[in-house]
Coordinates of N, CA and C and ligand atoms in Angstrom, one line a residue:
X229 N 16.6 71.2 44.6 CA 16.6 71.7 43.2 C 15.4 71.2 42.5
X230 N 14.7 72.2 41.8 CA 13.5 71.9 41.1 C 13.7 71.2 39.8
X231 N 12.9 70.2 39.5 CA 13.1 69.5 38.2 C 12.0 70.0 37.3
X232 N 12.3 70.6 36.1 CA 11.3 71.2 35.2 C 11.1 70.2 34.0
X233 N 10.7 70.8 32.9 CA 10.3 70.0 31.7 C 11.4 69.1 31.3
X234 N 11.0 68.0 30.6 CA 12.0 67.1 30.0 C 12.6 67.8 28.8
X235 N 13.9 67.9 28.7 CA 14.6 68.5 27.5 C 14.7 67.5 26.4
X236 N 15.0 66.2 26.9 CA 15.3 65.2 25.9 C 15.1 63.8 26.6
X237 N 14.5 62.9 25.9 CA 14.4 61.5 26.4 C 15.2 60.6 25.4
X238 N 16.4 60.1 25.9 CA 17.2 59.2 25.1 C 16.8 57.8 25.3
X239 N 17.7 56.9 24.8 CA 17.3 55.5 24.9 C 17.5 55.0 26.4
X240 N 18.4 55.5 27.1 CA 18.6 55.0 28.5 C 18.6 56.1 29.6
X241 N 18.6 57.4 29.1 CA 18.6 58.5 30.1 C 17.6 59.6 29.7
X242 N 17.1 60.3 30.7 CA 16.2 61.5 30.4 C 16.9 62.7 30.9
X243 N 16.8 63.8 30.3 CA 17.4 65.0 30.6 C 16.4 66.1 31.0
X244 N 16.5 66.7 32.1 CA 15.5 67.7 32.6 C 16.2 69.1 32.8
X245 N 15.4 70.1 32.5 CA 15.8 71.5 32.9 C 15.7 71.6 34.4
X246 N 16.4 72.6 35.0 CA 16.3 72.9 36.4 C 16.0 74.4 36.6
X247 N 16.0 74.8 37.8 CA 15.8 76.3 38.0 C 17.1 77.1 37.7
X248 N 18.2 76.4 37.5 CA 19.4 77.1 37.1 C 19.7 76.8 35.6
X249 N 19.7 77.9 34.8 CA 19.8 77.6 33.4 C 21.1 77.0 33.0
X250 N 22.1 76.9 33.9 CA 23.4 76.3 33.5 C 23.4 74.8 33.9
X251 N 22.4 74.3 34.6 CA 22.4 72.9 35.1 C 21.2 72.1 34.6
X252 N 21.5 70.8 34.4 CA 20.5 69.9 34.0 C 20.5 68.7 35.0
X253 N 19.3 68.0 35.0 CA 19.3 66.7 35.8 C 19.3 65.6 34.7
X254 N 20.2 64.7 35.0 CA 20.3 63.4 34.1 C 19.6 62.3 34.9
X255 N 18.6 61.7 34.4 CA 17.9 60.6 35.0 C 18.3 59.3 34.3
X256 N 19.1 58.4 35.0 CA 19.5 57.2 34.5 C 18.4 56.2 34.7
X257 N 17.7 55.8 33.6 CA 16.6 54.9 33.7 C 17.1 53.4 33.6
X258 N 16.1 52.5 33.9 CA 16.5 51.1 33.8 C 16.6 50.5 32.4
X259 N 16.1 51.4 31.4 CA 16.1 50.9 30.0 C 17.5 50.6 29.6
X260 N 17.7 49.5 28.9 CA 19.0 49.1 28.4 C 18.8 48.8 26.9
X261 N 19.7 49.5 26.1 CA 19.5 49.5 24.7 C 20.8 49.0 24.0
X262 N 20.7 48.3 23.0 CA 21.8 47.9 22.2 C 21.5 47.9 20.7
X263 N 22.5 47.9 19.9 CA 22.3 47.8 18.4 C 21.5 49.0 18.0
X264 N 21.9 50.2 18.5 CA 21.2 51.5 18.1 C 19.7 51.4 18.4
X265 N 19.4 50.9 19.5 CA 17.9 50.9 19.9 C 17.1 49.7 19.4
X266 N 17.8 48.8 18.7 CA 17.0 47.6 18.1 C 16.7 46.6 19.2
X267 N 17.5 46.5 20.3 CA 17.2 45.6 21.4 C 17.1 46.5 22.6
X268 N 15.9 46.5 23.3 CA 15.7 47.3 24.5 C 15.0 46.5 25.5
X269 N 15.5 46.5 26.7 CA 14.9 45.8 27.9 C 15.1 46.7 29.1
X270 N 14.2 46.4 30.1 CA 14.3 47.0 31.4 C 15.1 46.1 32.3
X271 N 16.1 46.6 32.9 CA 16.9 45.8 33.9 C 16.8 46.4 35.2
X272 N 16.3 45.7 36.2 CA 16.1 46.2 37.6 C 17.5 46.7 38.1
X273 N 17.5 47.8 38.8 CA 18.6 48.4 39.5 C 19.6 49.1 38.5
X274 N 19.5 48.9 37.2 CA 20.5 49.4 36.3 C 20.7 50.9 36.4
X275 N 19.5 51.7 36.5 CA 19.6 53.1 36.5 C 20.4 53.6 37.7
X276 N 20.1 53.0 38.9 CA 20.8 53.3 40.1 C 22.3 53.0 40.0
X277 N 22.6 51.8 39.6 CA 24.0 51.3 39.5 C 24.8 52.3 38.5
X278 N 24.2 52.5 37.4 CA 24.9 53.4 36.4 C 25.1 54.8 36.9
X279 N 24.1 55.3 37.6 CA 24.1 56.7 38.1 C 25.3 56.8 39.1
X280 N 25.4 55.9 40.0 CA 26.4 55.9 41.1 C 27.8 55.6 40.5
X281 N 27.8 54.7 39.5 CA 29.1 54.3 38.9 C 29.6 55.5 38.1
X282 N 28.7 56.2 37.4 CA 29.1 57.4 36.6 C 29.7 58.5 37.5
X283 N 29.0 58.7 38.6 CA 29.4 59.8 39.5 C 30.8 59.5 40.1
X284 N 31.1 58.2 40.4 CA 32.3 57.8 40.9 C 33.5 58.0 39.9
X285 N 33.2 57.6 38.6 CA 34.2 57.7 37.6 C 34.5 59.2 37.2
X286 N 33.4 59.9 37.1 CA 33.5 61.4 36.8 C 34.4 62.1 37.8
X287 N 34.2 61.7 39.1 CA 35.0 62.4 40.1 C 36.4 62.0 40.0
X288 N 36.7 60.7 39.7 CA 38.1 60.3 39.5 C 38.7 61.1 38.3
X289 N 38.0 61.3 37.3 CA 38.5 62.0 36.1 C 38.7 63.5 36.5
X290 N 37.8 64.1 37.2 CA 37.9 65.5 37.6 C 39.2 65.6 38.4
X291 N 39.4 64.7 39.3 CA 40.6 64.7 40.2 C 41.9 64.6 39.4
X292 N 41.8 64.0 38.2 CA 43.0 63.9 37.4 C 43.1 65.1 36.4
X293 N 42.2 66.1 36.6 CA 42.3 67.3 35.8 C 41.5 67.3 34.5
X294 N 40.6 66.4 34.4 CA 39.8 66.3 33.2 C 38.5 67.1 33.4
X295 N 38.2 68.0 32.4 CA 37.0 68.8 32.6 C 35.7 68.0 32.3
X296 N 34.8 67.8 33.3 CA 33.6 67.0 33.1 C 32.4 67.9 33.5
X297 N 31.2 67.4 33.0 CA 30.0 68.1 33.3 C 29.4 67.7 34.6
X298 N 30.0 66.7 35.3 CA 29.3 66.2 36.5 C 29.4 67.1 37.7
X299 N 28.3 67.4 38.4 CA 28.3 68.3 39.5 C 28.1 67.5 40.8
X300 N 27.0 66.7 40.9 CA 26.7 65.9 42.1 C 25.7 64.9 41.8
X301 N 25.6 63.9 42.7 CA 24.5 63.0 42.7 C 23.3 63.7 43.4
X302 N 22.1 63.5 42.8 CA 20.9 64.1 43.3 C 20.0 63.1 44.0
X303 N 20.0 61.9 43.5 CA 19.2 60.8 44.1 C 19.8 59.5 43.6
X304 N 19.2 58.4 43.9 CA 19.7 57.1 43.4 C 19.9 57.1 41.9
X305 N 18.9 57.6 41.2 CA 19.0 57.5 39.7 C 19.2 58.8 39.0
X306 N 19.5 59.9 39.8 CA 19.7 61.2 39.1 C 21.0 61.9 39.5
X307 N 21.5 62.6 38.6 CA 22.7 63.5 38.8 C 22.5 64.9 38.3
X308 N 23.1 65.8 38.9 CA 23.1 67.2 38.4 C 24.4 67.4 37.5
X309 N 24.2 67.9 36.3 CA 25.3 68.1 35.4 C 25.2 69.5 34.8
X310 N 26.4 70.0 34.3 CA 26.4 71.3 33.6 C 25.7 71.1 32.3
X311 N 24.9 72.1 31.9 CA 24.3 72.0 30.6 C 25.3 72.2 29.5
X312 N 25.4 71.3 28.6 CA 26.4 71.4 27.5 C 25.6 71.5 26.1
X313 N 26.3 72.2 25.2 CA 25.9 72.2 23.8 C 26.6 71.0 23.2
X314 N 25.8 69.9 23.1 CA 26.5 68.6 22.7 C 27.0 68.6 21.3
X315 N 28.2 68.0 21.1 CA 28.8 67.8 19.8 C 28.3 66.4 19.3
X316 N 27.7 66.3 18.2 CA 27.1 65.0 17.8 C 28.1 63.9 17.3
X317 N 29.2 63.8 18.0 CA 30.2 62.9 17.6 C 30.6 62.1 18.7
X318 N 30.8 60.8 18.5 CA 31.2 59.8 19.6 C 32.7 59.5 19.4
X319 N 33.5 59.6 20.5 CA 34.9 59.4 20.4 C 35.2 58.0 21.0
X320 N 35.8 57.1 20.3 CA 36.1 55.8 20.8 C 37.6 55.5 20.8
X321 N 38.1 55.0 21.9 CA 39.5 54.5 22.0 C 39.4 53.0 22.2
X322 N 40.3 52.3 21.5 CA 40.3 50.8 21.7 C 41.7 50.4 22.1
X323 N 41.8 49.7 23.2 CA 43.1 49.2 23.7 C 43.3 47.7 23.2
X324 N 42.1 47.1 23.0 CA 42.1 45.7 22.5 C 41.0 45.6 21.5
X325 N 41.2 44.8 20.5 CA 40.2 44.6 19.4 C 39.0 43.9 19.9
X326 N 37.8 44.5 19.7 CA 36.5 43.8 20.1 C 35.4 44.6 19.3
X327 N 34.3 43.9 19.2 CA 33.1 44.6 18.7 C 33.2 45.0 17.2
X328 N 32.8 46.2 16.9 CA 32.6 46.5 15.5 C 33.9 46.5 14.7
X329 N 35.1 46.8 15.3 CA 36.3 46.8 14.6 C 36.7 45.4 14.1
X330 N 36.3 44.4 14.8 CA 36.6 43.0 14.4 C 35.8 42.7 13.1
X331 N 34.5 43.1 13.1 CA 33.6 42.8 12.0 C 34.1 43.7 10.8
X332 N 34.4 44.9 11.0 CA 34.8 45.8 9.9 C 36.1 45.4 9.3
X333 N 37.1 45.1 10.1 CA 38.4 44.8 9.5 C 38.8 43.4 9.5
X334 N 37.9 42.5 10.0 CA 38.2 41.1 10.0 C 39.3 40.7 10.9
X335 N 39.5 41.5 12.0 CA 40.6 41.1 13.0 C 40.0 40.3 14.1
X336 N 40.9 39.5 14.7 CA 40.4 38.6 15.8 C 40.2 39.4 17.1
X337 N 39.1 39.0 17.8 CA 38.8 39.6 19.1 C 40.0 39.3 20.1
X338 N 40.4 40.3 20.8 CA 41.4 40.1 21.9 C 42.8 40.5 21.5
X339 N 43.0 40.9 20.3 CA 44.4 41.4 19.9 C 44.7 42.7 20.6
X340 N 45.9 42.9 21.1 CA 46.3 44.1 21.7 C 46.5 45.2 20.6
X341 N 46.0 46.4 20.8 CA 46.3 47.4 19.8 C 47.3 48.4 20.4
X342 N 48.5 48.4 19.7 CA 49.6 49.2 20.2 C 50.1 50.0 19.1
X343 N 49.9 51.4 19.1 CA 49.3 52.1 20.2 C 47.8 51.9 20.2
X344 N 47.1 52.3 21.2 CA 45.6 52.2 21.2 C 45.1 53.0 20.0
X345 N 44.0 52.5 19.4 CA 43.5 53.2 18.2 C 42.3 54.1 18.6
X346 N 42.0 55.0 17.7 CA 40.9 56.0 17.9 C 40.0 56.1 16.7
X347 N 38.7 56.2 17.0 CA 37.7 56.3 15.9 C 36.6 57.3 16.3
X348 N 36.1 58.0 15.3 CA 35.0 58.9 15.5 C 33.7 58.2 14.9
X349 N 32.6 58.4 15.5 CA 31.3 57.9 15.0 C 30.3 59.1 15.0
X350 N 29.5 59.2 14.0 CA 28.4 60.2 14.1 C 27.3 59.7 14.9
X351 N 26.8 60.6 15.9 CA 25.7 60.1 16.7 C 24.4 60.2 15.9
X352 N 24.0 59.2 15.3 CA 22.9 59.2 14.5 C 22.3 57.7 14.4
X353 N 21.4 57.4 15.3 CA 20.9 56.0 15.4 C 20.3 55.6 14.1
X354 N 19.5 56.5 13.5 CA 18.8 56.1 12.2 C 19.8 55.5 11.2
X355 N 21.0 56.0 11.2 CA 22.0 55.6 10.2 C 23.0 54.6 10.8
X356 N 22.7 54.1 12.0 CA 23.6 53.1 12.7 C 24.9 53.7 13.1
X357 N 24.9 55.0 13.6 CA 26.1 55.6 14.1 C 27.3 55.4 13.1
X358 N 27.3 55.9 11.9 CA 28.4 55.6 11.0 C 29.7 56.1 11.4
X359 N 30.8 55.4 11.0 CA 32.1 55.9 11.4 C 32.5 57.1 10.5
X360 N 33.1 58.1 11.0 CA 33.4 59.3 10.2 C 34.9 59.7 10.6
X361 N 35.4 60.7 9.8 CA 36.8 61.1 10.1 C 36.8 62.6 10.4
X362 N 38.0 63.1 10.7 CA 38.1 64.5 11.1 C 37.7 65.5 10.0
X363 N 37.9 65.1 8.7 CA 37.5 65.9 7.6 C 36.0 66.0 7.5
X364 N 35.3 64.9 7.8 CA 33.8 65.0 7.8 C 33.3 66.0 8.9
X365 N 33.9 65.9 10.0 CA 33.5 66.7 11.2 C 33.7 68.2 10.8
X366 N 34.8 68.5 10.1 CA 35.0 69.9 9.7 C 34.1 70.3 8.6
X367 N 34.1 69.5 7.5 CA 33.3 69.9 6.3 C 31.8 70.0 6.6
X368 N 31.3 69.2 7.5 CA 29.8 69.3 7.8 C 29.6 70.2 9.0
X369 N 30.6 70.7 9.6 CA 30.4 71.7 10.7 C 30.0 71.1 12.0
X370 N 30.3 69.8 12.2 CA 29.8 69.2 13.5 C 30.7 69.7 14.7
X371 N 31.9 70.1 14.4 CA 32.8 70.7 15.5 C 33.9 71.4 14.8
X372 N 34.5 72.4 15.5 CA 35.6 73.1 14.9 C 36.9 72.3 15.1
X373 N 37.9 72.5 14.2 CA 39.1 71.7 14.4 C 39.8 71.7 15.7
X374 N 39.7 72.9 16.4 CA 40.4 73.0 17.7 C 39.6 72.2 18.7
X375 N 38.3 72.1 18.5 CA 37.5 71.3 19.5 C 37.7 69.8 19.2
X376 N 37.9 69.4 18.0 CA 38.2 68.0 17.6 C 39.5 67.6 18.3
X377 N 40.5 68.5 18.2 CA 41.8 68.2 18.8 C 41.7 68.0 20.3
X378 N 40.9 68.9 20.9 CA 40.7 68.8 22.3 C 40.0 67.5 22.7
X379 N 39.0 67.1 21.9 CA 38.2 65.9 22.2 C 39.2 64.7 22.2
X380 N 40.1 64.7 21.2 CA 41.0 63.6 21.1 C 42.0 63.6 22.3
X381 N 42.5 64.8 22.6 CA 43.4 64.9 23.7 C 42.8 64.4 25.0
X382 N 41.5 64.8 25.3 CA 40.9 64.4 26.5 C 40.6 62.9 26.5
X383 N 40.2 62.4 25.3 CA 39.8 61.0 25.3 C 41.0 60.1 25.6
X384 N 42.2 60.5 25.1 CA 43.4 59.7 25.4 C 43.8 59.9 26.9
X385 N 43.6 61.1 27.4 CA 43.9 61.4 28.8 C 43.1 60.5 29.7
X386 N 41.8 60.3 29.3 CA 40.9 59.4 30.1 C 41.4 58.0 30.0
X387 N 42.0 57.6 28.9 CA 42.5 56.2 28.8 C 43.6 56.0 29.8
X388 N 44.5 56.9 30.0 CA 45.6 56.7 31.0 C 45.0 56.6 32.4
X389 N 44.1 57.5 32.7 CA 43.5 57.4 34.1 C 42.7 56.1 34.3
X390 N 41.9 55.8 33.4 CA 40.9 54.7 33.6 C 41.6 53.3 33.4
X391 N 42.5 53.2 32.5 CA 43.2 51.9 32.3 C 43.8 51.5 33.7
X392 N 44.5 52.5 34.3 CA 45.2 52.2 35.6 C 44.1 52.0 36.7
X393 N 43.1 52.7 36.7 CA 42.0 52.5 37.7 C 41.4 51.1 37.6
X394 N 41.0 50.7 36.4 CA 40.4 49.4 36.3 C 41.4 48.2 36.6
X395 N 42.7 48.5 36.3 CA 43.7 47.4 36.6 C 43.8 47.2 38.1
X396 N 43.5 48.2 38.9 CA 43.5 48.0 40.4 C 42.4 47.0 40.8
X397 N 41.4 46.9 39.9 CA 40.3 45.9 40.2 C 40.5 44.7 39.3
X398 N 41.7 44.5 38.8 CA 42.0 43.3 38.0 C 41.1 43.2 36.7
X399 N 40.9 44.4 36.1 CA 40.1 44.5 34.9 C 40.8 45.2 33.8
X400 N 40.6 44.8 32.5 CA 41.2 45.4 31.4 C 40.1 46.3 30.8
X401 N 40.5 47.6 30.5 CA 39.7 48.5 29.8 C 39.9 48.3 28.3
X402 N 39.0 47.6 27.7 CA 39.2 47.1 26.3 C 38.9 48.3 25.3
X403 N 37.8 49.0 25.5 CA 37.5 50.1 24.7 C 36.4 50.9 25.4
X404 N 36.1 52.1 24.9 CA 35.0 53.0 25.5 C 34.7 54.1 24.5
X405 N 33.5 54.6 24.8 CA 33.0 55.7 23.9 C 32.7 56.9 24.8
X406 N 33.2 58.1 24.4 CA 32.9 59.3 25.1 C 32.1 60.3 24.3
X407 N 31.4 61.2 24.9 CA 30.7 62.3 24.2 C 31.1 63.6 24.9
X408 N 31.2 64.6 24.1 CA 31.6 65.9 24.6 C 30.6 67.0 24.2
X409 N 30.7 68.1 24.9 CA 29.9 69.3 24.6 C 30.7 70.5 24.9
X410 N 30.1 71.7 24.6 CA 30.7 72.9 24.9 C 30.0 73.7 26.0
X411 N 30.8 74.2 26.9 CA 30.3 75.1 28.0 C 31.2 76.3 28.0
X412 N 30.6 77.5 27.7 CA 31.3 78.7 27.6 C 32.5 78.6 26.7
X413 N 32.3 77.9 25.6 CA 33.3 77.8 24.6 C 34.4 76.7 24.8
X414 N 34.3 76.1 26.0 CA 35.3 75.0 26.4 C 34.7 73.6 26.1
X415 N 35.6 72.7 25.7 CA 35.2 71.3 25.5 C 35.2 70.6 26.8
X416 N 34.0 70.0 27.1 CA 33.8 69.4 28.5 C 33.3 68.0 28.2
X417 N 33.8 67.0 29.0 CA 33.3 65.6 28.9 C 31.8 65.6 29.4
X418 N 30.9 65.0 28.6 CA 29.5 64.9 29.0 C 29.1 63.5 29.1
X419 N 27.8 63.3 29.0 CA 27.1 62.0 29.0 C 27.5 61.2 30.2
X420 N 28.1 60.0 29.9 CA 28.3 59.0 31.0 C 29.6 58.2 30.7
X421 N 30.1 57.7 31.8 CA 31.1 56.6 31.7 C 30.6 55.5 32.6
X422 N 30.1 54.4 32.0 CA 29.6 53.3 32.8 C 29.8 52.0 31.9
X423 N 29.6 50.9 32.5 CA 29.7 49.6 31.7 C 28.8 49.6 30.5
X424 N 27.8 50.5 30.4 CA 27.0 50.6 29.2 C 27.8 51.1 27.9
X425 N 28.8 51.8 28.2 CA 29.5 52.5 27.0 C 31.0 52.1 27.0
X426 N 31.4 51.0 27.6 CA 32.8 50.6 27.5 C 32.8 49.0 27.5
X427 N 34.0 48.5 27.2 CA 34.2 47.0 27.4 C 35.2 46.8 28.5
X428 N 34.9 45.9 29.4 CA 35.8 45.6 30.6 C 35.9 44.1 30.7
X429 N 37.1 43.6 30.7 CA 37.3 42.1 30.8 C 38.1 41.8 32.1
X430 N 37.8 40.7 32.7 CA 38.6 40.3 33.8 C 40.0 39.9 33.3
X431 N 41.0 40.4 34.0 CA 42.4 40.2 33.5 C 42.8 38.7 33.3
X432 N 42.4 37.9 34.2 CA 42.8 36.5 34.2 C 41.9 35.6 33.3
X433 N 40.6 35.8 33.4 CA 39.7 34.9 32.6 C 39.2 35.5 31.3
X434 N 39.4 36.9 31.2 CA 38.9 37.6 30.1 C 37.3 37.6 30.0
X435 N 36.7 37.2 31.1 CA 35.3 37.3 31.2 C 34.8 38.7 30.9
X436 N 33.7 38.8 30.1 CA 33.1 40.1 29.8 C 32.3 40.6 31.0
X437 N 32.5 41.9 31.4 CA 31.8 42.4 32.6 C 31.0 43.6 32.2
X438 N 30.7 43.8 30.9 CA 30.1 45.1 30.4 C 28.9 44.8 29.6
X439 N 28.4 45.8 28.8 CA 27.2 45.6 28.1 C 27.2 44.5 27.1
X440 N 28.3 44.0 26.7 CA 28.4 42.8 25.8 C 27.6 41.7 26.4
X441 N 27.4 41.6 27.8 CA 26.6 40.6 28.4 C 25.2 40.7 27.9
X442 N 24.7 42.0 27.8 CA 23.4 42.2 27.3 C 23.3 42.0 25.8
X443 N 24.3 42.5 25.0 CA 24.2 42.4 23.6 C 24.2 40.9 23.2
X444 N 25.0 40.1 23.9 CA 25.2 38.7 23.5 C 24.4 37.7 24.3
X445 N 23.5 38.3 25.2 CA 22.5 37.5 25.9 C 23.2 36.5 26.9
X446 N 24.3 37.1 27.6 CA 25.1 36.2 28.5 C 24.5 36.2 29.9
X447 N 23.5 37.1 30.2 CA 22.9 37.1 31.5 C 23.7 37.9 32.6
X448 N 23.2 38.0 33.8 CA 23.9 38.7 34.9 C 24.4 40.1 34.5
X449 N 23.6 40.9 33.8 CA 24.1 42.1 33.3 C 24.4 43.1 34.4
X450 N 23.3 43.4 35.2 CA 23.5 44.4 36.3 C 24.4 43.9 37.4
X451 N 24.3 42.5 37.6 CA 25.2 41.9 38.6 C 26.7 42.1 38.2
X452 N 27.0 42.1 36.9 CA 28.4 42.3 36.5 C 28.8 43.8 36.7
X453 N 27.8 44.7 36.4 CA 28.1 46.1 36.5 C 28.5 46.4 38.0
X454 N 27.7 45.7 38.9 CA 27.9 45.9 40.3 C 29.2 45.3 40.8
X455 N 29.6 44.2 40.2 CA 30.8 43.6 40.5 C 32.0 44.5 40.1
X456 N 31.9 45.1 38.9 CA 32.9 46.1 38.5 C 33.1 47.2 39.5
X457 N 31.9 47.7 40.0 CA 32.0 48.7 41.0 C 32.6 48.2 42.3
X458 N 32.2 47.1 42.8 CA 32.7 46.5 44.0 C 34.3 46.4 43.9
X459 N 34.7 45.9 42.7 CA 36.2 45.7 42.6 C 36.9 47.0 42.7
X460 N 36.2 48.2 42.4 CA 36.9 49.5 42.5 C 36.6 50.1 43.9
X461 N 35.9 49.3 44.8 CA 35.7 49.8 46.1 C 34.4 50.6 46.2
X462 N 33.5 50.5 45.2 CA 32.3 51.3 45.2 C 31.1 50.5 45.8
X463 N 30.3 51.1 46.7 CA 29.2 50.4 47.2 C 27.9 51.0 46.7
X464 N 26.9 50.2 46.3 CA 25.7 50.7 45.7 C 24.5 50.9 46.7
X465 N 24.7 50.4 48.0 CA 23.6 50.5 48.9 C 23.4 51.9 49.5
Ligands
LIG7 P1 20.9 58.5 23.4 O1 20.6 60.0 23.0 O2 22.1 58.0 22.7 O3 19.7 57.7 23.3 P2 20.9 58.6 26.3 O4 19.6 57.8 26.6 O5 22.0 58.3 27.2 O6 21.4 58.5 24.9 O7 20.4 60.1 26.5 C1 21.1 61.1 27.1 C2 21.3 62.3 26.2 O8 21.7 63.4 26.9 C3 22.3 62.0 25.1 O9 21.7 62.4 23.8 C4 23.5 63.0 25.4 O10 24.1 63.5 24.3 C5 22.7 64.1 26.2 N1 23.6 64.7 27.2 C6 24.5 64.1 28.0 N2 25.1 65.0 28.9 C7 24.6 66.2 28.5 C8 24.8 67.5 29.0 N3 25.7 67.7 30.0 N4 24.1 68.5 28.5 C9 23.2 68.3 27.5 N5 22.9 67.1 27.0 C10 23.6 66.0 27.5
LIG8 P1 31.8 49.2 18.9 O1 32.7 48.1 19.0 O2 30.3 48.8 18.8 O3 32.1 50.2 17.8 O4 31.9 50.1 20.2 C1 33.1 50.5 20.8 C2 32.9 51.0 22.2 O5 32.1 52.1 22.3 C3 32.1 49.9 23.0 O6 32.6 50.0 24.4 C4 30.7 50.4 23.0 C5 30.8 51.9 22.9 N1 29.8 52.5 22.1 C6 28.6 52.9 22.7 O7 28.5 52.8 23.9 N2 27.7 53.5 21.9 C7 27.8 53.7 20.6 O8 26.9 54.2 19.9 C8 29.1 53.3 19.9 C9 29.3 53.4 18.5 C10 30.0 52.7 20.7
LIG9 N1 24.6 52.5 22.7 C1 24.0 52.0 21.5 C2 22.6 51.5 21.7 O1 22.1 51.7 22.7 C3 24.9 51.0 20.8 C4 25.2 49.7 21.6 O2 25.4 49.8 22.8 O3 25.2 48.6 21.0 O4 21.9 51.0 20.9

């Protein structure tokens, strides 16, 4: 497959056109960003680990009937995906309180959220990805109400599949962020599912195994991502 011009260079991935107008190449770089791009570092092997991890998870989701953009791995750091018209809204599900919800609402980290809670954020780094609601999405035309309903439905369906999957590796899926786009009018899961965009804790020790290690300067960031993969039976070599 030929790789043409760069369509977009994000904080951690680059997106390229291909010879097929329906397909793009996602290049997972080693760049690691936090706090809406305020902290950025290069971490060896992260692009490769996240690319393979994402392919593995997307295939599990597809097998469970969830529509995803993932087509195939192309190289260590690249995947082929369906070209989506991205919806500029981030969907977050939280099973356990951590991160921004603790600061915003003054709740203690580690509290179980029953039922799991759901939040929308506007994808806008310059404004710090502000939290928004369904009325904002409709009033500003970021997505149609039927597409919003579908994004919520798919995001919760992903929770059922992945909570169970991570438990097989003795890990708690604390929270995660998903991005969606439209392909031929249908809502499809896009972007990535990796430890960069979710929180994962060891069941017994509650040790953090995700990007909080980078945000909080805990070290062994990529090593932890690889450990998460190994616990699910994924090999990166
Ligand atoms: P960011 O834009 O937040 O800095 P990344 O560095 O991960 O994020 O860049 C990847 C970009 O590619 C994101 O903006 C994401 O919305 C976009 N994207 C992901 N999947 C697709 C897709 N299938 N089609 C079009 N764009 C996509
Ligand atoms: P938060 O606690 O910072 O709101 O994040 C909740 C989850 O969503 C956490 O797993 C990180 C992920 N997330 C991103 O990956 N990117 C984002 O821009 C946002 C808002 C959240
Ligand atoms: N993904 C966002 C960033 O790269 C937010 C975060 O992970 O803290 O800055």
